[in-house]
Coordinates of C-alpha atoms in Angstrom, one line a residue:
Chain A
X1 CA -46.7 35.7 -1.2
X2 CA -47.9 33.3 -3.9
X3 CA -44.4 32.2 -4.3
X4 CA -43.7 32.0 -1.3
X5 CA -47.4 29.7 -0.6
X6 CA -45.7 27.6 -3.4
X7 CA -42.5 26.9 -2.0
X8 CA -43.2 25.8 1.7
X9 CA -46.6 24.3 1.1
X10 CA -46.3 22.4 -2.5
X11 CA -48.4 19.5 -1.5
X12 CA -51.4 22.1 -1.2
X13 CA -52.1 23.4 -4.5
X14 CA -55.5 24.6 -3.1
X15 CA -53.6 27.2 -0.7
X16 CA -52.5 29.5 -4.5
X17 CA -55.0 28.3 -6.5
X18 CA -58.2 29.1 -3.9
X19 CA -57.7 30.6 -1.0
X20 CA -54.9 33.6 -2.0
X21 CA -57.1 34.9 -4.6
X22 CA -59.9 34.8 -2.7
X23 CA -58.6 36.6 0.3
X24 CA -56.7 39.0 -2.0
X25 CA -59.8 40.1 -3.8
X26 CA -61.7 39.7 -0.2
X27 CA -59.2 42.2 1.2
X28 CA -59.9 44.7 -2.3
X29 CA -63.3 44.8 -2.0
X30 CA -63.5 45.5 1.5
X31 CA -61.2 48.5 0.5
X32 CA -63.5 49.0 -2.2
X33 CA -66.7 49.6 -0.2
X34 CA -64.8 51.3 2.6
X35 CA -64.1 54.1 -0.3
X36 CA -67.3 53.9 -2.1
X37 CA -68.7 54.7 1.8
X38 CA -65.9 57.5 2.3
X39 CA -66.9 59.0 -1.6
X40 CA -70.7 59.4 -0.4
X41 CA -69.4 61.3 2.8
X42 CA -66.9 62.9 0.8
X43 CA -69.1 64.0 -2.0
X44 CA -71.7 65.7 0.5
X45 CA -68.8 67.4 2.6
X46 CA -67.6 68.7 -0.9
X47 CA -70.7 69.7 -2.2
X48 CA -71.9 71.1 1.3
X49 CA -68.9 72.9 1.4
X50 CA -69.4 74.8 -1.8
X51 CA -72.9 75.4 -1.0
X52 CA -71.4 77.2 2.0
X53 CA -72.7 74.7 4.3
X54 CA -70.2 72.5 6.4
X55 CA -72.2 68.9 5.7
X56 CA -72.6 66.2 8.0
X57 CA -70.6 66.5 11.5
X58 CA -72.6 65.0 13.5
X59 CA -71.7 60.8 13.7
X60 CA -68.2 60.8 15.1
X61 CA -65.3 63.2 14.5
X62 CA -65.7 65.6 11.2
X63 CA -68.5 62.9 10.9
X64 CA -66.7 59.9 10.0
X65 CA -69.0 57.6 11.2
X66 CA -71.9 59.0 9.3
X67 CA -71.0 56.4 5.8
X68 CA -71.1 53.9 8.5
X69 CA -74.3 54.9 10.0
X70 CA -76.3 54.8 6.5
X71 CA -75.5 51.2 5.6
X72 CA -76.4 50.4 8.9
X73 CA -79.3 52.1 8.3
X74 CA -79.9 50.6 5.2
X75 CA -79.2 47.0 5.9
X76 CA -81.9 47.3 8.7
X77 CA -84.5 48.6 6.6
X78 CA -87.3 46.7 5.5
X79 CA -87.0 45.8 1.3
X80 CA -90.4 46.5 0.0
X81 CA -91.5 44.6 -3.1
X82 CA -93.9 46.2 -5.1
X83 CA -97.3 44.0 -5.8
X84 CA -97.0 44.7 -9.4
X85 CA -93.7 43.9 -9.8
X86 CA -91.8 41.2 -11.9
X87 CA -90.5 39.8 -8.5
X88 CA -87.7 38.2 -10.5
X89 CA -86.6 41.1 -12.4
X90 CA -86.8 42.9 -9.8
X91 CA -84.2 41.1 -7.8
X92 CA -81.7 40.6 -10.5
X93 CA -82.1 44.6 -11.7
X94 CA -78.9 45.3 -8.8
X95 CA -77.3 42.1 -8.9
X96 CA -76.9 43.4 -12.7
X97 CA -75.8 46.9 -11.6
X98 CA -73.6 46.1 -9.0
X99 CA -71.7 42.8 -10.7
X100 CA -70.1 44.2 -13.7
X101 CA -69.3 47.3 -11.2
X102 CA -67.1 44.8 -9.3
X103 CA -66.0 42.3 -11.7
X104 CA -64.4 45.6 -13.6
X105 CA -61.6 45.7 -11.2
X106 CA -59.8 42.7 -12.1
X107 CA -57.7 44.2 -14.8
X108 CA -57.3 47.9 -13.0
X109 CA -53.7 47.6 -12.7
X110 CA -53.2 49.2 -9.1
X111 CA -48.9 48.4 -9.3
X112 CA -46.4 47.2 -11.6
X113 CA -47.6 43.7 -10.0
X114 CA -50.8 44.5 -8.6
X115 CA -53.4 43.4 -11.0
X116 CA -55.6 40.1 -10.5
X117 CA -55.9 39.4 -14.2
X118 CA -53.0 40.8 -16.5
X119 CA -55.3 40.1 -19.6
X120 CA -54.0 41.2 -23.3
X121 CA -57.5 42.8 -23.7
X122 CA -58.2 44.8 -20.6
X123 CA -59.6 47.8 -21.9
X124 CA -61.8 46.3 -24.2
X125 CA -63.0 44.0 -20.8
X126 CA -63.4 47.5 -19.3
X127 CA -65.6 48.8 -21.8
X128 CA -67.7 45.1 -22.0
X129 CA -68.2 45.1 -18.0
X130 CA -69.0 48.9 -17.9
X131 CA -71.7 48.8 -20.7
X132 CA -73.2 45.7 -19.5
X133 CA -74.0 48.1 -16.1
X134 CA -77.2 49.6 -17.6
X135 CA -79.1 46.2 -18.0
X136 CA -79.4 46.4 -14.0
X137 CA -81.0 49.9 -15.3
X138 CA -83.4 48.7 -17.8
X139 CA -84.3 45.7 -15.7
X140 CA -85.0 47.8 -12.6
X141 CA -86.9 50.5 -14.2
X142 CA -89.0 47.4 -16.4
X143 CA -89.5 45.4 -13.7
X144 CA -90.6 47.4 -11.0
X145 CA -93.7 48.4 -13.6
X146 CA -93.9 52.3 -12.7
X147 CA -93.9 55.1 -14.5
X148 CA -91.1 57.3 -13.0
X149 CA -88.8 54.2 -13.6
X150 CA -89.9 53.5 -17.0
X151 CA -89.4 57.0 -17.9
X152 CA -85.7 56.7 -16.2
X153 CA -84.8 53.6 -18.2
X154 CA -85.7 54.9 -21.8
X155 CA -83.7 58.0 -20.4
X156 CA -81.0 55.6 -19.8
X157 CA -81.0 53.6 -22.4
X158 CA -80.7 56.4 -25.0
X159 CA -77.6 58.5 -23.1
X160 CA -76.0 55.4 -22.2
X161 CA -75.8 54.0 -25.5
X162 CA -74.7 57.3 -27.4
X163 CA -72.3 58.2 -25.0
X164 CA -70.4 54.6 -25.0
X165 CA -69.8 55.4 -28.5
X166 CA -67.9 58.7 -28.1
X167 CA -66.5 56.8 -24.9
X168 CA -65.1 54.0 -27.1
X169 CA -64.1 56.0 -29.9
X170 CA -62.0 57.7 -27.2
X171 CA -60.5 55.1 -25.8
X172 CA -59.5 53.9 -30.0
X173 CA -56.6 56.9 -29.6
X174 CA -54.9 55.5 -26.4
X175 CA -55.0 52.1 -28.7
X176 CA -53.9 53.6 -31.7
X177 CA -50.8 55.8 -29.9
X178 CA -50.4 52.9 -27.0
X179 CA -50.6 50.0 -29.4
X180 CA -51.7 47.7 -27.2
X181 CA -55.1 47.2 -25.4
X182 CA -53.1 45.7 -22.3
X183 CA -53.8 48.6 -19.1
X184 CA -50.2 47.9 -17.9
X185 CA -48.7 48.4 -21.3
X186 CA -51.1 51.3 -21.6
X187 CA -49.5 53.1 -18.7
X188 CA -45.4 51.3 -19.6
X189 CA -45.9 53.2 -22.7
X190 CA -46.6 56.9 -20.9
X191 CA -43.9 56.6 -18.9
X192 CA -40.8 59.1 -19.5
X193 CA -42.2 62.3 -17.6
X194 CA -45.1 63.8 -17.4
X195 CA -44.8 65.1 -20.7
X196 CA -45.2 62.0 -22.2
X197 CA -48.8 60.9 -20.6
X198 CA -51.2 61.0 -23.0
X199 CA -52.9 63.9 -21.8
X200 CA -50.6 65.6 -23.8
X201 CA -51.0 64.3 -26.7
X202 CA -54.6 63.5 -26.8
X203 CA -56.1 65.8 -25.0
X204 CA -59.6 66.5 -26.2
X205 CA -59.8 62.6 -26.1
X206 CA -59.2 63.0 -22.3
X207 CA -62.1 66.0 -22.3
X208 CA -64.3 63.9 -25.0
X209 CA -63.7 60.4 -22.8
X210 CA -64.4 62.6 -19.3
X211 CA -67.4 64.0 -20.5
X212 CA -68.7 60.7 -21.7
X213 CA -67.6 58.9 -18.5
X214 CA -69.9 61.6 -16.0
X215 CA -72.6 60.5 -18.7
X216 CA -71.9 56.7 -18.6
X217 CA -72.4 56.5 -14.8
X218 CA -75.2 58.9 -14.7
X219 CA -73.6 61.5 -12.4
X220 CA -74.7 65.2 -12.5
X221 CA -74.9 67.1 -14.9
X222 CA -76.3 64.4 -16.5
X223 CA -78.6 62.6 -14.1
X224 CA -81.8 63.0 -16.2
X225 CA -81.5 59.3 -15.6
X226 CA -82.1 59.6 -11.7
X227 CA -83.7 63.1 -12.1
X228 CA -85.0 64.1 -8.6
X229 CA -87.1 66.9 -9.6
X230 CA -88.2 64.9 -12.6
X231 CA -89.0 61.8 -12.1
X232 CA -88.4 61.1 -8.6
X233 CA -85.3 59.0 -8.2
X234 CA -85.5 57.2 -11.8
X235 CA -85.3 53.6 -11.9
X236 CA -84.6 52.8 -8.5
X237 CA -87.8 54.4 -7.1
X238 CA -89.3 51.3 -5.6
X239 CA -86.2 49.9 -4.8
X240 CA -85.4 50.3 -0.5
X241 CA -83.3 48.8 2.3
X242 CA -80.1 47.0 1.0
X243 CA -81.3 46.4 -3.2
X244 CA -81.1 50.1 -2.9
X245 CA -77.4 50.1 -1.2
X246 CA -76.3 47.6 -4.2
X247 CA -77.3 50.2 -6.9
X248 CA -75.8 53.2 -4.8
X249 CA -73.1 50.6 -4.4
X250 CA -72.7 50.5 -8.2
X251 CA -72.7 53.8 -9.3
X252 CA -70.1 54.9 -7.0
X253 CA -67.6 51.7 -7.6
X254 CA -68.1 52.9 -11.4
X255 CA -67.7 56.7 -10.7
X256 CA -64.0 55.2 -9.3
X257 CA -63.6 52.8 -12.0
X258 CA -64.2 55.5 -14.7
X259 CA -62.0 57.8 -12.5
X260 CA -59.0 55.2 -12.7
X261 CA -59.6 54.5 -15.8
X262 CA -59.2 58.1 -16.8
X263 CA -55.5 58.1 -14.8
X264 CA -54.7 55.1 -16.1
X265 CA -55.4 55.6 -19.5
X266 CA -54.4 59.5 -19.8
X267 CA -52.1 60.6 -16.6
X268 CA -50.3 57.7 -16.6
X269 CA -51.5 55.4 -13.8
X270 CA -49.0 55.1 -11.2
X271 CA -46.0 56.6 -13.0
X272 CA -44.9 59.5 -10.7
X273 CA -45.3 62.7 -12.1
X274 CA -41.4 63.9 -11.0
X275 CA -40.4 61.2 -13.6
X276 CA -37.5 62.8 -15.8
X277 CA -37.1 65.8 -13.4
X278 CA -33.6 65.5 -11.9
X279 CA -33.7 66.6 -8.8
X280 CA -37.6 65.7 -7.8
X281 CA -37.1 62.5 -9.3
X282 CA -35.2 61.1 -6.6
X283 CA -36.6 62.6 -3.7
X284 CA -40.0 61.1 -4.8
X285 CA -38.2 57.9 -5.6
X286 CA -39.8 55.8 -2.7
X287 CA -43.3 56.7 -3.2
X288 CA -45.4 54.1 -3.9
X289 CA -46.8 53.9 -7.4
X290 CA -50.5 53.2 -5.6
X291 CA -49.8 56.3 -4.0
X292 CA -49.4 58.5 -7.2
X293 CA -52.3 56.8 -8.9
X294 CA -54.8 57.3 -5.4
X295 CA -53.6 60.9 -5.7
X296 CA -54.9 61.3 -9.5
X297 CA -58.0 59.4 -9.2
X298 CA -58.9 61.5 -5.9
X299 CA -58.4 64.3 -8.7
X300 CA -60.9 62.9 -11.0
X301 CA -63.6 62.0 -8.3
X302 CA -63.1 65.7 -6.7
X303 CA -64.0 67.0 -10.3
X304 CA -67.6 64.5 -10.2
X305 CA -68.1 66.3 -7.0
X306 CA -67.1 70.1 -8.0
X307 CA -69.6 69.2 -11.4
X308 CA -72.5 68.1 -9.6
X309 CA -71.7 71.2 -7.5
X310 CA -72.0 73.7 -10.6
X311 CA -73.6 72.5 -13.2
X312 CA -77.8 71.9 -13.4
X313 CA -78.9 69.4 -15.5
X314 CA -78.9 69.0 -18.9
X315 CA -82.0 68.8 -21.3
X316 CA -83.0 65.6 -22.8
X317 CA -82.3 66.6 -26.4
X318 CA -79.2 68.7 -25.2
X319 CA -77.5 65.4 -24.4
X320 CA -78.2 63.8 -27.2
X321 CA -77.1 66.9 -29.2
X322 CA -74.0 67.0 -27.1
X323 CA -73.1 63.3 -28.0
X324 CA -73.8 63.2 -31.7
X325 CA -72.8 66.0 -32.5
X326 CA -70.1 67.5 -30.7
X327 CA -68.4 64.2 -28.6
X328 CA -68.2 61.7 -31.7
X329 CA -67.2 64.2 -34.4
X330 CA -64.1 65.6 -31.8
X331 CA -63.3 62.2 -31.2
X332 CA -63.6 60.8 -35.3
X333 CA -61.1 64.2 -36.4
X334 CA -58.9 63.5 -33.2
X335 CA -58.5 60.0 -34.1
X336 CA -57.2 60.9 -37.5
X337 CA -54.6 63.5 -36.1
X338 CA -53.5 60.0 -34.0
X339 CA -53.0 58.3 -37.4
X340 CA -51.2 61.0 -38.7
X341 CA -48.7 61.8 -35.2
X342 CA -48.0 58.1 -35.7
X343 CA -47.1 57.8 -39.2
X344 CA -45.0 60.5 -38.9
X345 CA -43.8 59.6 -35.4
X346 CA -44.4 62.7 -33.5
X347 CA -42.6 63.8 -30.4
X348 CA -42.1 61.6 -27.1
X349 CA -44.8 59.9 -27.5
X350 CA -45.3 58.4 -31.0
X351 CA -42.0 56.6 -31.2
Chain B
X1 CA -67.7 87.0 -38.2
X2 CA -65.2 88.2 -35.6
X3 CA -68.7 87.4 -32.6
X4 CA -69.3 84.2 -34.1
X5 CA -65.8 83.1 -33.6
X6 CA -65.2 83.9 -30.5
X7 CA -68.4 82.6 -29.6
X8 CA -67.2 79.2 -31.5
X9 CA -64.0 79.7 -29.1
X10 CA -65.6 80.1 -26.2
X11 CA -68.0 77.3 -26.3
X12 CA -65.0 74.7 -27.5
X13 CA -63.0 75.9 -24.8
X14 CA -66.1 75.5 -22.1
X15 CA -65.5 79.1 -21.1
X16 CA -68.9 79.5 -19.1
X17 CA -68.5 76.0 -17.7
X18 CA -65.1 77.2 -16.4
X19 CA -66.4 80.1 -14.7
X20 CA -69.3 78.3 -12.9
X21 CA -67.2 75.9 -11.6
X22 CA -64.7 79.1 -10.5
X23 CA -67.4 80.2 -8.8
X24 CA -68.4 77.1 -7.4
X25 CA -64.5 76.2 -6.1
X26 CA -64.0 80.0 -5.0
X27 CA -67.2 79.0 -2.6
X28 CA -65.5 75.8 -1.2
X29 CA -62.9 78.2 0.8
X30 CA -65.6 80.7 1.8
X31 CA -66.4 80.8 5.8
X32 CA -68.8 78.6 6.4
X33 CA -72.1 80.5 7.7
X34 CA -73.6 77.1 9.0
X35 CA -75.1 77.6 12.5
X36 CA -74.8 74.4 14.7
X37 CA -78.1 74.8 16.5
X38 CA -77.8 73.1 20.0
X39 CA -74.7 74.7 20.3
X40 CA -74.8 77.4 18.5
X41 CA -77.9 80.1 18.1
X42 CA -78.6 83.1 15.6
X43 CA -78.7 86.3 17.8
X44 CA -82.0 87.4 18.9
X45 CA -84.1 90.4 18.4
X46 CA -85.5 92.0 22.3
X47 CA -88.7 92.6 20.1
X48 CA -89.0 88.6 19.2
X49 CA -92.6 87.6 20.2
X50 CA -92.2 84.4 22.0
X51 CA -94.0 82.1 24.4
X52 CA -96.6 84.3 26.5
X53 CA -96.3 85.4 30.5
X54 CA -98.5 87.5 32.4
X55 CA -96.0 90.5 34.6
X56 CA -96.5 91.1 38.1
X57 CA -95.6 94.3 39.8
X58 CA -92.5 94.7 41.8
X59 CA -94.5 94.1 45.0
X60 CA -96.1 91.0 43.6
X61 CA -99.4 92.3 42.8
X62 CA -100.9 90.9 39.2
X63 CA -100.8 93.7 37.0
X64 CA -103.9 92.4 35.1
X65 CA -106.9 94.5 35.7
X66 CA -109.0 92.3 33.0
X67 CA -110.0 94.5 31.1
X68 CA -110.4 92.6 28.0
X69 CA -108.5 95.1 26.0
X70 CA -106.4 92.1 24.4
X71 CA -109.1 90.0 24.2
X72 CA -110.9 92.1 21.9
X73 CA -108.0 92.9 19.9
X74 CA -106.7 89.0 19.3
X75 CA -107.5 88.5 15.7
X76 CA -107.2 84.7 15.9
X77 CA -109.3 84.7 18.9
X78 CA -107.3 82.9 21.3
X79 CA -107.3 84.4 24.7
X80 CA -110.6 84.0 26.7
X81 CA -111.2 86.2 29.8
X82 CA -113.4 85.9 32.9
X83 CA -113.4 88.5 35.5
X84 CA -115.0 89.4 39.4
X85 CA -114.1 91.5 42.1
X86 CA -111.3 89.7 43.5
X87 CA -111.4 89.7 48.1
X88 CA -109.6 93.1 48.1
X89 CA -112.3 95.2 45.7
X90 CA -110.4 95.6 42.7
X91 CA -111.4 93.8 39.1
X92 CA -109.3 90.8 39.0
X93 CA -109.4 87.7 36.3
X94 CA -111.0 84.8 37.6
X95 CA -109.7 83.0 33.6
X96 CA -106.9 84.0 31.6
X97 CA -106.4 81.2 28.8
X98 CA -104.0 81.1 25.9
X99 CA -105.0 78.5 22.9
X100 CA -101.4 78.5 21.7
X101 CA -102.6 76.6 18.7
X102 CA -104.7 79.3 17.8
X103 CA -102.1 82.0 18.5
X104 CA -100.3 83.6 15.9
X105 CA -97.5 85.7 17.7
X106 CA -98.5 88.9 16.2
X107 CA -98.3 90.8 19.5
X108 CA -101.4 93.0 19.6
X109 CA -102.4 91.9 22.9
X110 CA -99.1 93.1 24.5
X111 CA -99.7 96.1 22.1
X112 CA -103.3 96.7 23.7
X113 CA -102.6 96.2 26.9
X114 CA -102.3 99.3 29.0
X115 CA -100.7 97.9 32.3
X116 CA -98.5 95.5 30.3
X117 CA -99.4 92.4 32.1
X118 CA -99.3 90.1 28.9
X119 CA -96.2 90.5 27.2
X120 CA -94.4 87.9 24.6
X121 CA -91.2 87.0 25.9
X122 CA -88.7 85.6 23.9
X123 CA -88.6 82.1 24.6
X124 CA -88.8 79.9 21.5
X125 CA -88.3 76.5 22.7
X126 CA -91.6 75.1 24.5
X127 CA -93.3 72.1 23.4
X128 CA -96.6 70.5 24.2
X129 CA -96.5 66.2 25.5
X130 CA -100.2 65.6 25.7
X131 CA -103.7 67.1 24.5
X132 CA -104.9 70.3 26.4
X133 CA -101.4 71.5 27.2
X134 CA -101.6 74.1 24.6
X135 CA -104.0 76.1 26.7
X136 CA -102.4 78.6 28.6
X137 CA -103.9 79.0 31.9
X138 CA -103.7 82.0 34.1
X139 CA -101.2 80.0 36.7
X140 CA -98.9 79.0 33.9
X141 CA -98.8 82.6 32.5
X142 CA -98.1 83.6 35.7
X143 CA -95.3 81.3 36.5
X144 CA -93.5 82.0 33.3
X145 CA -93.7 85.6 33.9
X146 CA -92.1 84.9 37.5
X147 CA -89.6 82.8 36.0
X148 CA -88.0 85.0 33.2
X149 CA -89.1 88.6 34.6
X150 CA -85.3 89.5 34.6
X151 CA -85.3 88.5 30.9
X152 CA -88.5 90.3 30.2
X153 CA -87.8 93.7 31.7
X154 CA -84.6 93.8 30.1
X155 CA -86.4 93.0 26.3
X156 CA -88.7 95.8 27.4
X157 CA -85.9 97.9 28.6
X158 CA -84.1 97.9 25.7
X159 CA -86.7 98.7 23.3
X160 CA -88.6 101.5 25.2
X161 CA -86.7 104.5 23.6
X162 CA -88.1 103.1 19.9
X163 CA -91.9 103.1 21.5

């Protein structure tokens, strides 16, 4: 397309240079919202469904208008500015949250091609965009000056901040075996068969970086941040109407990102899993790469759902012990049986 | 030594987590027991105890002799009776009213009542639009019993053998 742009319309540069990547990322975010809308219908068919319950039918077929109904719903309900608050704060608090949870996307590599910024240090954007999320946190629960959110953001805080460390330390064995921070490489460098993703090789790092990524975006069982039965709804307690949509907005473009990030980092991203298999390898040959990487992050976001199903919520201190004590020493042992497969030059994937 | 290891084990490998969620996933291809009200009802008991109606008999005479039997049983107090000698000589009500806020669907008046004129059918779906339509009046009783005698009789038929 861009080529193509260049070619027959050289005398306007403005055509490539604006309007393509503009309507390109116009057309992803759309497709963005459209799933983070189809996730919140999902996730309460899901967990209806193991709760023995069939969810919400009601809004068109299966109830597929129902995601449709509740932004409407939202977007037509009155915002509601507490008297006490720092007005302000209180208006940047989801332009924070929801920001970082868009401007992540732009090195997700959904293709061989299709990535908006090919960027030698995408995972190290990923982790900068992803940990600057829970300043909309703090901001909302500060600024809307009551106690439930207060309590939410010092909740938040804490967790957030321990588990980006396991999180990171994580992510430092795809680095060390993928030697490169690039997300494309990442994924190059996995591909062989399905033996060769790095869930094989690193897989407590996959457990360790899963754990700390249902953490990071505050998802059951650790939702002490949001903490119905605690503290209300946590930090966005006084927030209504569509401020609330942007921080529902956020945390479900981040449980996808995390989700992708987990394919992309440990299954491979859009390599097909027949790879190396003669005979599967070229039936599957035509399908889209998109396709296989839809299928594995589907995986991952089915697991947030079949978690929040299960698990009740952790203790305060039982985070933190989980964290400290269990996460970051798996991770610091694993990372030194990374050195070691790579000095040595282990198997398919250390070569 | 040999418990605390596989204790170690079992907590490394999430072993309890693993069978939650078993359970949990097992659940997501259970029958669903949801019941999709307006379509879809729970089966009813004859016995359920239901908006009121006062009987007539077969030939259309009131069954109701007022004698205050239920009255005096209602423990919320919510039936109030008037009586006189009706134009052919026997004891007739001249005021049956129902508070149905008051009422508390325990039954005992259809209990006390020796001719069964009050009885609780088993409707469940009635609903009051302005002030003073919770008060039962003899001529709504009345017309409820004529409407769902069919229903009624058949409640009672079915449960006489257990009485």
């Amino acid at each position: 397309m861009r080529e193509w742009l260049i070619q027959n319309y050289p005398e306007w540069p403005i055509l490539w240079k604006v309007v393509l990547p503009v309507v390109t990322i116009g057309i992803f975010f759309t497709c963005l919202l459209l799933c983070v809308a189809y996730l919140s219908l999902l996730e309460r068919k899901v967990i209806g469904y193991m709760q023995v319950r069939i969810g919400p039918n009601r809004v068109g077929p299966f109830g597929l208008g129902q995601p449709i109904a509740d932004v409407l719903k939202l977007f037509f309900k009155e915002i509601i500015f507490p008297k006490a608050s720092n007005f302000y704060l209180f208006i940047v608090a989801p332009i924070l949250a929801v920001a970082p949870a868009l401007a992540v996307w732009a090195v997700v590599p959904l293709g061989e091609k299709w990535v908006f910024a090919d960027i030698n240090i995408g995972l190290l954007y990923i982790l900068t965009m992803s940990s600057l999320g829970v300043y909309g946190i703090l901001i909302a629960g500060w600024a809307s000056n009551s106690k439930y959110a207060l309590l939410a953001t010092l909740r938040s805080a804490a967790q957030v901040v321990s588990y980006e460390i396991a999180m990171g330390f994580a992510l430092v064995g795809v680095v060390m075996a993928a030697n490169s921070l690039n997300l494309r490489e990442i994924i190059q460098a996995q591909s062989g068969s399905i033996l060769h993703w790095y869930m094989v090789p690193l897989f407590p790092l996959l457990i360790v970086y899963w754990i700390s990524a249902v953490a990071e975006t505050n998802r059951a069982p650790f939702d002490v941040v949001e903490g119905e039965s605690e503290i209300v709804a946590g930090h966005h307690v006084e927030y209504s109407g569509t401020v609330f949509a942007a921080f529902f907005l956020a945390e479900y473009a981040n449980m996808i990102l995390v989700s992708s990030v987990a394919s992309i980092l440990f299954l491979g991203g859009w390599l097909s899993p027949f790879q190396g298999i003669p005979v599967l390898e070229t039936w599957f040959q035509d399908v889209p790469g998109l396709i296989w990487l839809v299928i594995k992050i589907c995986g991952f976001l089915l697991l947030f759902l079949w978690f929040r199903a299960t698990f009740p919520r952790f203790r305060y201190d039982q985070i933190m012990r989980l964290g400290w004590k269990v996460l970051i020493p798996i991770t610091l042992i694993w990372i030194f049986v990374v050195g070691g497969l790579q000095v040595w030059k282990v198997g398919p994937w250390f070569t | 030594m040999l418990n605390w290891l596989k204790q170690f084990l079992k907590s490394i490998a999430f072993w309890e987590l693993l069978k939650g969620m078993r359970v949990t996933g097992r659940h997501f291809f259970v029958k669903k027991i949801t019941i999709q009200y307006p379509e879809e009802e729970t089966p009813k008991s004859p016995r359920f105890k239901g908006l009121h109606a006062l009987r007539k008999y077969p030939n259309g005479e009131e069954r109701c002799i007022a004698c205050k039997l239920c009255e005096a049983v209602c423990p919320a107090v919510c039936i109030t009776i008037d009586s006189d000698e009706s134009s052919d000589g026997t004891r007739r009500t001249t005021r049956y009213d129902i508070d149905l806020f008051k009422c508390i669907y325990c039954g005992f008046c259809e209990e006390a009542c020796p001719v069964d004129a009050i009885v609780l059918t088993s409707q469940d779906k009635y609903c009051f639009e302005n002030q003073g339509e919770n008060i039962m009046t003899k001529e709504k009783l009345l017309a409820i019993g004529d409407q769902f005698e069919q229903e009624i009789a058949k409640d009672r038929e079915a449960d006489r053998s257990y009485r």
